Coordinates of C-alpha atoms and ligand atoms in Angstrom, one line a residue:
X7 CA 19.0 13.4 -8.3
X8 CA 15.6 14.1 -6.1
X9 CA 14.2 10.7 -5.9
X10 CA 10.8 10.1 -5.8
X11 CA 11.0 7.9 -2.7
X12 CA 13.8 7.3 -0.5
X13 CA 14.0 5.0 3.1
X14 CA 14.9 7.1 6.3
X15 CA 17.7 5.0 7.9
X16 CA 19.9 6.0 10.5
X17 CA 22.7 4.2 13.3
X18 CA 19.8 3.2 16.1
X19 CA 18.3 1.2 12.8
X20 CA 21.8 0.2 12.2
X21 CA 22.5 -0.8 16.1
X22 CA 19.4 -3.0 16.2
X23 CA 20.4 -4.7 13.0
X24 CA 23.9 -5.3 14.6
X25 CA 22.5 -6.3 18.1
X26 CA 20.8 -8.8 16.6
X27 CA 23.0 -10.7 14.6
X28 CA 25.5 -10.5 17.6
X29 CA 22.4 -12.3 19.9
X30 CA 22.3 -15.7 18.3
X31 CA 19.1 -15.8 17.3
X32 CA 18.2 -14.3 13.5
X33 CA 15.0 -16.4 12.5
X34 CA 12.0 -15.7 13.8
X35 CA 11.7 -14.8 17.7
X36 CA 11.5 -12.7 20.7
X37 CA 11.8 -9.4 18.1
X38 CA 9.4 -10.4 15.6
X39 CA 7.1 -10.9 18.6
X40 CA 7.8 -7.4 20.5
X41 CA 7.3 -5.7 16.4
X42 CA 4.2 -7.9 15.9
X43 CA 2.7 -6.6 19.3
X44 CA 4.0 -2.7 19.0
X45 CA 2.6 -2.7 15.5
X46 CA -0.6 -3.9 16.8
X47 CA -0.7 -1.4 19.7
X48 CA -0.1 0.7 17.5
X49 CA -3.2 0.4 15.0
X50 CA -5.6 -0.2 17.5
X51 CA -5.7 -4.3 17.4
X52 CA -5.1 -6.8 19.9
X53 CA -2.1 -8.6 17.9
X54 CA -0.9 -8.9 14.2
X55 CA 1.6 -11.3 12.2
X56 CA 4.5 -10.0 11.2
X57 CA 5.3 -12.0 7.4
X58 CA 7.9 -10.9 4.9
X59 CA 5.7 -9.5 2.1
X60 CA 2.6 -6.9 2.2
X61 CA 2.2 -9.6 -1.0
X62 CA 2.4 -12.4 1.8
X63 CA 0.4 -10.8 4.3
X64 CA -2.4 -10.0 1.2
X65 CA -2.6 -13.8 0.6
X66 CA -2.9 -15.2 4.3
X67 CA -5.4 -12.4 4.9
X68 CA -7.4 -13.7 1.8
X69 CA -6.7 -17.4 2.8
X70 CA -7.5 -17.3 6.5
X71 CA -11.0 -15.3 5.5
X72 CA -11.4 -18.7 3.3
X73 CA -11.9 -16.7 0.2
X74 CA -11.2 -19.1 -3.0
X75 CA -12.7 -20.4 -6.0
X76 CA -16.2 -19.4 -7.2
X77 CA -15.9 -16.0 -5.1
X78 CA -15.5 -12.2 -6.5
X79 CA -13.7 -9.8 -4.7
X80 CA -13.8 -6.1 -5.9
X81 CA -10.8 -4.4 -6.0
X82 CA -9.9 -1.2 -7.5
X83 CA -7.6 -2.0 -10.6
X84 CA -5.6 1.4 -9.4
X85 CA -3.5 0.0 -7.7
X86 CA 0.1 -2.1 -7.3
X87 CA -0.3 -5.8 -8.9
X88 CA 0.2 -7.6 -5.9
X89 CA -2.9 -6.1 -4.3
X90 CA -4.9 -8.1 -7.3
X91 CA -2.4 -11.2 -7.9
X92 CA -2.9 -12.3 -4.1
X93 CA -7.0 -12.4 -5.3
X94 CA -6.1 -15.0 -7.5
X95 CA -3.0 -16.9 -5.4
X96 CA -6.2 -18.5 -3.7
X97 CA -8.0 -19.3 -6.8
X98 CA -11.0 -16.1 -6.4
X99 CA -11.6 -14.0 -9.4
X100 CA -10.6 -10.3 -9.1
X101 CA -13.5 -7.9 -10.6
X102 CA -11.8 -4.7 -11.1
X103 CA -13.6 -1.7 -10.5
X104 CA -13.2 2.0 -11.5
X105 CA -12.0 5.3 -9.4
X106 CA -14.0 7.8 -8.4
X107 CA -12.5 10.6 -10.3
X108 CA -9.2 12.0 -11.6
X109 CA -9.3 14.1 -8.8
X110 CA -10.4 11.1 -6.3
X111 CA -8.5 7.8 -7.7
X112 CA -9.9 5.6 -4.7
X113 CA -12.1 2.7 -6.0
X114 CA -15.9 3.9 -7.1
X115 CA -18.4 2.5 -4.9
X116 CA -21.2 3.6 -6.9
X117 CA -18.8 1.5 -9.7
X118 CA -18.0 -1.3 -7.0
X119 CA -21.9 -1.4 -6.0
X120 CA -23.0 -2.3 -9.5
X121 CA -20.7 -5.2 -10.3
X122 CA -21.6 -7.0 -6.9
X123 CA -22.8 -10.1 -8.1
X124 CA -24.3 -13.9 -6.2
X125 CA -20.6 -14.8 -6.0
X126 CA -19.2 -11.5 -4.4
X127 CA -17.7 -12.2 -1.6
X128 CA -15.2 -9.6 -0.4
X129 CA -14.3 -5.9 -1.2
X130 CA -10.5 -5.0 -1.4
X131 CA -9.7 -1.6 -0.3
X132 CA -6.5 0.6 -1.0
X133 CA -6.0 3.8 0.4
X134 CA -4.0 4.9 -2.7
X135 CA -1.6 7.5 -1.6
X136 CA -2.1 7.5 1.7
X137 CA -5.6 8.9 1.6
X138 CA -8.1 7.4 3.8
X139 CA -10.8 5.4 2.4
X140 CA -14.2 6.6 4.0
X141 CA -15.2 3.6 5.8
X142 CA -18.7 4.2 6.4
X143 CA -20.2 3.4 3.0
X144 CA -17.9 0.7 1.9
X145 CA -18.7 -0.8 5.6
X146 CA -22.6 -0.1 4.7
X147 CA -22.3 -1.8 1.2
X148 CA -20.8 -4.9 2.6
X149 CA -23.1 -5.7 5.4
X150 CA -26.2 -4.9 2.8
X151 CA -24.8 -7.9 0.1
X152 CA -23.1 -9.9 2.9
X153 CA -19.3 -9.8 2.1
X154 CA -15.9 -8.7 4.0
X155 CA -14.3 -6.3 3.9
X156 CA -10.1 -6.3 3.5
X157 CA -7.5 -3.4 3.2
X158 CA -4.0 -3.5 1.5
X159 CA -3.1 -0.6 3.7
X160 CA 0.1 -0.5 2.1
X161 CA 0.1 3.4 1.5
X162 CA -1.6 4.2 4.7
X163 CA 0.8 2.6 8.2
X164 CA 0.4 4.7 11.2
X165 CA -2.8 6.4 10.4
X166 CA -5.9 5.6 13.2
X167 CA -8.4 3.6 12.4
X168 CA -6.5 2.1 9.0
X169 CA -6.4 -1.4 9.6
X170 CA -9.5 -1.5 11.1
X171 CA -12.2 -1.4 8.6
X172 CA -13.7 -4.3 8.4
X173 CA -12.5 -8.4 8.4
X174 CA -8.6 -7.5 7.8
X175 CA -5.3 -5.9 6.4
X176 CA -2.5 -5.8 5.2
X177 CA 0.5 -3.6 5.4
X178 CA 4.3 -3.4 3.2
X179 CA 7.4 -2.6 4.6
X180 CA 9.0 -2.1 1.6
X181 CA 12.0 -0.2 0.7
X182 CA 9.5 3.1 -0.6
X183 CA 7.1 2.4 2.0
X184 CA 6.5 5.4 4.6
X185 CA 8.2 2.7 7.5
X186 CA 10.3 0.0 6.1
X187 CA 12.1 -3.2 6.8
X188 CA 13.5 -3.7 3.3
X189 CA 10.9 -6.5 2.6
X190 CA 8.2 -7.0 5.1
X191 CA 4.9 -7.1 6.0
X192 CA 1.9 -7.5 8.4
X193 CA -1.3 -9.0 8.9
X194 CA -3.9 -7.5 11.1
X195 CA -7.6 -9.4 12.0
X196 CA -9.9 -8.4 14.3
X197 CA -10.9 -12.2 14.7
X198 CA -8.2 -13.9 17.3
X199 CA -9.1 -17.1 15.3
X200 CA -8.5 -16.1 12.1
X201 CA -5.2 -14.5 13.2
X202 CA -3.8 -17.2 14.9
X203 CA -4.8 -19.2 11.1
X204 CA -2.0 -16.6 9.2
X205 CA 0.4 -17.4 12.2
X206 CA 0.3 -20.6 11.1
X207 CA 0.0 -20.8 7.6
X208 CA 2.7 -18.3 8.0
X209 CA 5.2 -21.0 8.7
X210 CA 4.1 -23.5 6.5
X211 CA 1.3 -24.5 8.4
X212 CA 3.3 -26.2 11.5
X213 CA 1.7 -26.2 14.9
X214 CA 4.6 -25.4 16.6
X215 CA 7.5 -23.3 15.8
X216 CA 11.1 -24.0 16.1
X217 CA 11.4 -21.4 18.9
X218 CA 7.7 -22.9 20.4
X219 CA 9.3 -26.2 20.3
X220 CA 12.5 -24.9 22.4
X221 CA 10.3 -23.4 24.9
X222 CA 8.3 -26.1 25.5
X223 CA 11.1 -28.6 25.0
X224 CA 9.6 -30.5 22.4
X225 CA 10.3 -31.7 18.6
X226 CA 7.0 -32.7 17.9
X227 CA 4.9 -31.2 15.9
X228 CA 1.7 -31.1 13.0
X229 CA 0.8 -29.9 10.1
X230 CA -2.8 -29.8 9.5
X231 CA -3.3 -26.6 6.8
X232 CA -1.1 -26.2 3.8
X233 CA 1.0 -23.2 4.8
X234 CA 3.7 -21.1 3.3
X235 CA 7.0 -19.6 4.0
X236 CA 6.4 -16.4 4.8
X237 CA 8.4 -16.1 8.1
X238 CA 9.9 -12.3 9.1
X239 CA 13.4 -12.4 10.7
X240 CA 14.4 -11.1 14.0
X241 CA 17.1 -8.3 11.8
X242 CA 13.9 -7.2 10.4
X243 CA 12.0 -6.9 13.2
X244 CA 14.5 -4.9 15.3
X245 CA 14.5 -2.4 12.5
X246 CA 11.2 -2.2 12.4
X247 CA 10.9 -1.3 15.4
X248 CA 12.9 1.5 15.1
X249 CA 11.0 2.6 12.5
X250 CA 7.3 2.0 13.7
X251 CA 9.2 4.3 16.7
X252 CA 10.1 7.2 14.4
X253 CA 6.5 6.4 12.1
X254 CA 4.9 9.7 13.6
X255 CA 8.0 12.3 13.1
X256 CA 8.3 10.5 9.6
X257 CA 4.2 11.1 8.8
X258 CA 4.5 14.0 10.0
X259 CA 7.4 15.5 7.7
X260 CA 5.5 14.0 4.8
X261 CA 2.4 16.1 6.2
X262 CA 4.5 19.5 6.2
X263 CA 5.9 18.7 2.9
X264 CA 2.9 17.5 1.3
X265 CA 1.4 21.1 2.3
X266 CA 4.3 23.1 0.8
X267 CA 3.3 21.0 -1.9
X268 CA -0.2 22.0 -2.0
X269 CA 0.5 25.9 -1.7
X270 CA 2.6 26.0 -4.3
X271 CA 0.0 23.8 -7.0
X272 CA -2.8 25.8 -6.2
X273 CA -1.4 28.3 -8.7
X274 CA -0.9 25.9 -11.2
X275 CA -4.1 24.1 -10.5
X276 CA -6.3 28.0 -11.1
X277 CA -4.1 28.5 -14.1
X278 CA -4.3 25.1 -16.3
X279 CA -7.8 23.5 -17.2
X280 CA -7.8 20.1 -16.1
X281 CA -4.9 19.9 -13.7
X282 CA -5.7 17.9 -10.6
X283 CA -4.2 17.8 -7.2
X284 CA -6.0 14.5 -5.4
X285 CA -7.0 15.4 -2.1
X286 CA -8.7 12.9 0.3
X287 CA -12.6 13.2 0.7
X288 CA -11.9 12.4 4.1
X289 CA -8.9 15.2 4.6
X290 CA -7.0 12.6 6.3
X291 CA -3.6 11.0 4.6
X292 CA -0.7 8.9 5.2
X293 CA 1.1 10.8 2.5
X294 CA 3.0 8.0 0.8
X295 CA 3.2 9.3 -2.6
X296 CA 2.3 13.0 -3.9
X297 CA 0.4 12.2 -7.1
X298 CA -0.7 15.3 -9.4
X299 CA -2.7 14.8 -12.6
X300 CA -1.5 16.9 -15.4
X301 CA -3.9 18.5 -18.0
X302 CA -5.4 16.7 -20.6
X303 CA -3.5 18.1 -23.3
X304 CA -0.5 17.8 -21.9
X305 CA 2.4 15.8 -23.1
X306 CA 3.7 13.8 -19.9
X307 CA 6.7 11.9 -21.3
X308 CA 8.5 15.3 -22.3
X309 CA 7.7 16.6 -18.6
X310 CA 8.7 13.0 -17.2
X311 CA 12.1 13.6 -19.2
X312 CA 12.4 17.5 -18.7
X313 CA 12.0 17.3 -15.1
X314 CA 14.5 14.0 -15.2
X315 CA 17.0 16.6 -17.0
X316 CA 16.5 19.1 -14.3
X317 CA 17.6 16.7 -11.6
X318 CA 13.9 15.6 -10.3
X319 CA 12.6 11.5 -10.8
X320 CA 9.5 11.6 -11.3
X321 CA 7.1 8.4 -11.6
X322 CA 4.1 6.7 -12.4
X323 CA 0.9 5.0 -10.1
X324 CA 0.0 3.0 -11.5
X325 CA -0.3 1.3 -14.6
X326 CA -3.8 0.0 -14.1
X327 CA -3.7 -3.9 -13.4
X328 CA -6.6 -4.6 -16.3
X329 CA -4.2 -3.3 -19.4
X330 CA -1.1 -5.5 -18.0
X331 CA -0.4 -8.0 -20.1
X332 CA -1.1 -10.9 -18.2
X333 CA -4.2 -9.3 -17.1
X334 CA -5.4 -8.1 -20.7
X335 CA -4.4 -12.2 -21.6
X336 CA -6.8 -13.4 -18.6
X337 CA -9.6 -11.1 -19.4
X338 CA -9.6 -9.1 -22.4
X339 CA -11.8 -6.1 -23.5
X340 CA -12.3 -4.8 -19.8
X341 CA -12.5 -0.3 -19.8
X342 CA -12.5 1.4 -16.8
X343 CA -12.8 5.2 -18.4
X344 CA -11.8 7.0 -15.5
X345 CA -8.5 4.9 -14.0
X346 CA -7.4 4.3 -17.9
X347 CA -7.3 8.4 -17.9
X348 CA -6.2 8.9 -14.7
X349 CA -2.7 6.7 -15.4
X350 CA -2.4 8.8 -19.2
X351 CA -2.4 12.2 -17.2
X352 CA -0.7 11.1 -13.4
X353 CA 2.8 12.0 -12.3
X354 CA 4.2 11.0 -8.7
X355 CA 6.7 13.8 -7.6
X356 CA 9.2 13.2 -5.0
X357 CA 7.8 12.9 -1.2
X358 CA 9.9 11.3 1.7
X359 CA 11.2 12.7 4.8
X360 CA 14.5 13.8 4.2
X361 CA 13.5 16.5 1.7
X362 CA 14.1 19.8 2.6
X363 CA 12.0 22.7 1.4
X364 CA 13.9 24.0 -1.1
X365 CA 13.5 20.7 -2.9
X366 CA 9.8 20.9 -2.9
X367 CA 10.8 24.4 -4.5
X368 CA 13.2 22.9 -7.0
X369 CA 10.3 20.5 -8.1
X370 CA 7.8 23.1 -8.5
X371 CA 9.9 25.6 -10.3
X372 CA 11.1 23.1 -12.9
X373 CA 7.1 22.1 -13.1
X374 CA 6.1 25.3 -13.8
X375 CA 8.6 26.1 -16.0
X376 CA 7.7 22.4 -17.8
X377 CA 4.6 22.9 -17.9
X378 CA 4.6 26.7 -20.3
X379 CA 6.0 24.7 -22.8
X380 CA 4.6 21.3 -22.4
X381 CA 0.9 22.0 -24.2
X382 CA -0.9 23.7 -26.4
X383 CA -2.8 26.7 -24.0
X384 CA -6.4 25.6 -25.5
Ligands
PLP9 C1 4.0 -1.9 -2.1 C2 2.6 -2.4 -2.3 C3 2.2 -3.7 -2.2 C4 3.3 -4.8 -2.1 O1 4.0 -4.7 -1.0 P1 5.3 -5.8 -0.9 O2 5.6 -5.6 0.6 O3 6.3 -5.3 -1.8 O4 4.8 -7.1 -1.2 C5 0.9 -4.1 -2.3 N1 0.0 -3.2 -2.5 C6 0.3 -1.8 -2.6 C7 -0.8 -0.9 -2.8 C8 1.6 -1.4 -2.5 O5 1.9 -0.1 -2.6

């Protein structure tokens, strides 16, 4: 089976997994630290906080900006639940906002503009797919009504400037991620102050840590926030660090693929009415996931299944947060025309690193064939 994700793992990820757990030390430490600081580097910033969740990393970002009840933040409702449950974790109300178009699914900022209200206080941005938000206007919008601007730059690690937007970010090294640690994640802020807030609240808001405390030979120490447990471990750390290492090779095999890819859809895209490749506005892309967006008359189950039967996964991003259930429960009777049409039409076909061209082939000849016989030519 061609999966639609798949982690590229190999024995220097497995030697600094093993070095690791021979060295003593497995809670957080010295490699946390060095992957904190490379990841940084990296992206630009001056430092970063390594935490074991993009999810985590969403919700100190939110908590150190001091976002909480009473505020709004816009966030596109395109996107992975987490990226909208950390908005309430601190007790703010998500406004959902629409995309752009089918063949743009980023968040609408003419849509974002007209739901800022007194209590906006932040914008959530998600460079869905790996495609770059253009940060000009959503940097623009925010200074005009006063509010901050955040990331969850979960599709997007490696790429310049993501990361960098505005007041801070988040990142997932999750097992489909384009770098992964299994679970992970990071937190980058441009303010040292506000950083060093997530370290702490990191580790459930002590002012020293148990390796701080070694160092400086003390026990004692405070709490004076309420803080959380979201510590990374050293085993994650060391492998990623292999992988923020290998980040660029990995990009760019998802870059070559991604324009196979776009070669061989152009075809389909002239021949069907209505079928979308999404492309960035900006033409620059982490290329996590390769979403297409079938025509409207098309029947996407039986392609879903047909291309399951031919030996390709396909999948689905995303359902859009407003018609989950618990969302629909919270706040009924929202419509977003555009993301509720973009989910019945989109298909994710497979995209990681260790696919060879003659997959990309495989998946585009069992499309095509799919496709003939999937809808009614209108
Ligand atoms: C994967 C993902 C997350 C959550 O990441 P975790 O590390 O699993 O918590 C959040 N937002 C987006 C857009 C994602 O793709």
């Amino acid at each position: 089976m061609l999966l639609v994700a798949e982690p590229v793992l190999g024995p220097e990820e497995r030697a600094a997994a093993v070095a690791v757990l021979e060295s003593g030390w497995i809670t957080l430490g010295e490699q946390v630290r060095k992957f904190e600081r490379a990841f940084a580097e990296r992206h630009g910033a001056e430092d970063a906080v390594a935490v074991d969740s993009c999810t985590a990393a969403l919700h100190l970002t939110l908590k150190a900006l001091g976002i909480g009840p009473g505020d709004e933040v816009l966030v596109p409702s395109m996107t992975f639940v987490a990226t909208v449950n950390a908005i309430l974790y601190v007790g703010a109300d998500p406004v959902m906002v629409d995309i752009e178009a089918l063949e743009r699914p980023l968040m609408s900022i003419d849509d974002a503009a007209s739901r800022v209200t007194p209590r906006t206080r932040a914008v959530m941005l998600m460079h869905y797919a790996g495609h770059l938000t253009d940060a000009g206007p959503w940097r623009a919008l925010c200074a005009r009504h006063d509010l901050l601007l955040i990331e969850d730059s979960a599709h997007a690690v490696g790429i310049p400037g993501v990361g960098q937007y505005g007041d801070g970010a988040a990142f997932s090294f999750y097992g489909n991620k384009n770098m992964t640690t299994a679970e992970g994640g990071m937190v980058l802020m441009p303010k040292p102050e506000l950083l060093e807030r997530a370290r702490q609240m990191r580790g459930h808001g002590m002012t020293r840590s148990v390796l701080q405390r070694l160092v400086a030979r003390t026990p004692h120490y405070d709490v004076d926030m309420l803080g959380h447990n979201y510590r990374m471990d050293e085993i994650r750390a060391a492998i990623g660090l292999v992988q923020l290492g290998r980040l660029d090779d990995m990009n760019a095999r998802r870059a070559a693929l991604v324009g196979m890819y776009n070669e061989r859809l152009a075809p389909l895209e002239q021949r069907h009415d209505g079928f979308h490749v999404p492309r960035p506005r900006s033409g620059i892309s982490a290329h996590h996931i390769m979403p297409i967006v079938l025509p409207g008359g098309a029947d996407r189950d039986r392609i879903a299944a047909e291309m399951h039967e031919a030996g390709v996964q396909t999948t689905i991003h995303y359902p859009p947060v407003h018609t989950l259930s618990y969302y629909r429960q919270r706040a009924p009777g929202i419509r977003l025309p555009l993301t509720e049409e973009f989910h019945r039409r989109e298909l994710t076909l497979p995209l990681h690193p260790n696919m060879e061209e003659s997959d990309v082939e495989l998946v585009i000849g069992t499309l095509e064939n799919v496709l003939e016989s999937a809808f009614e030519p209108s």
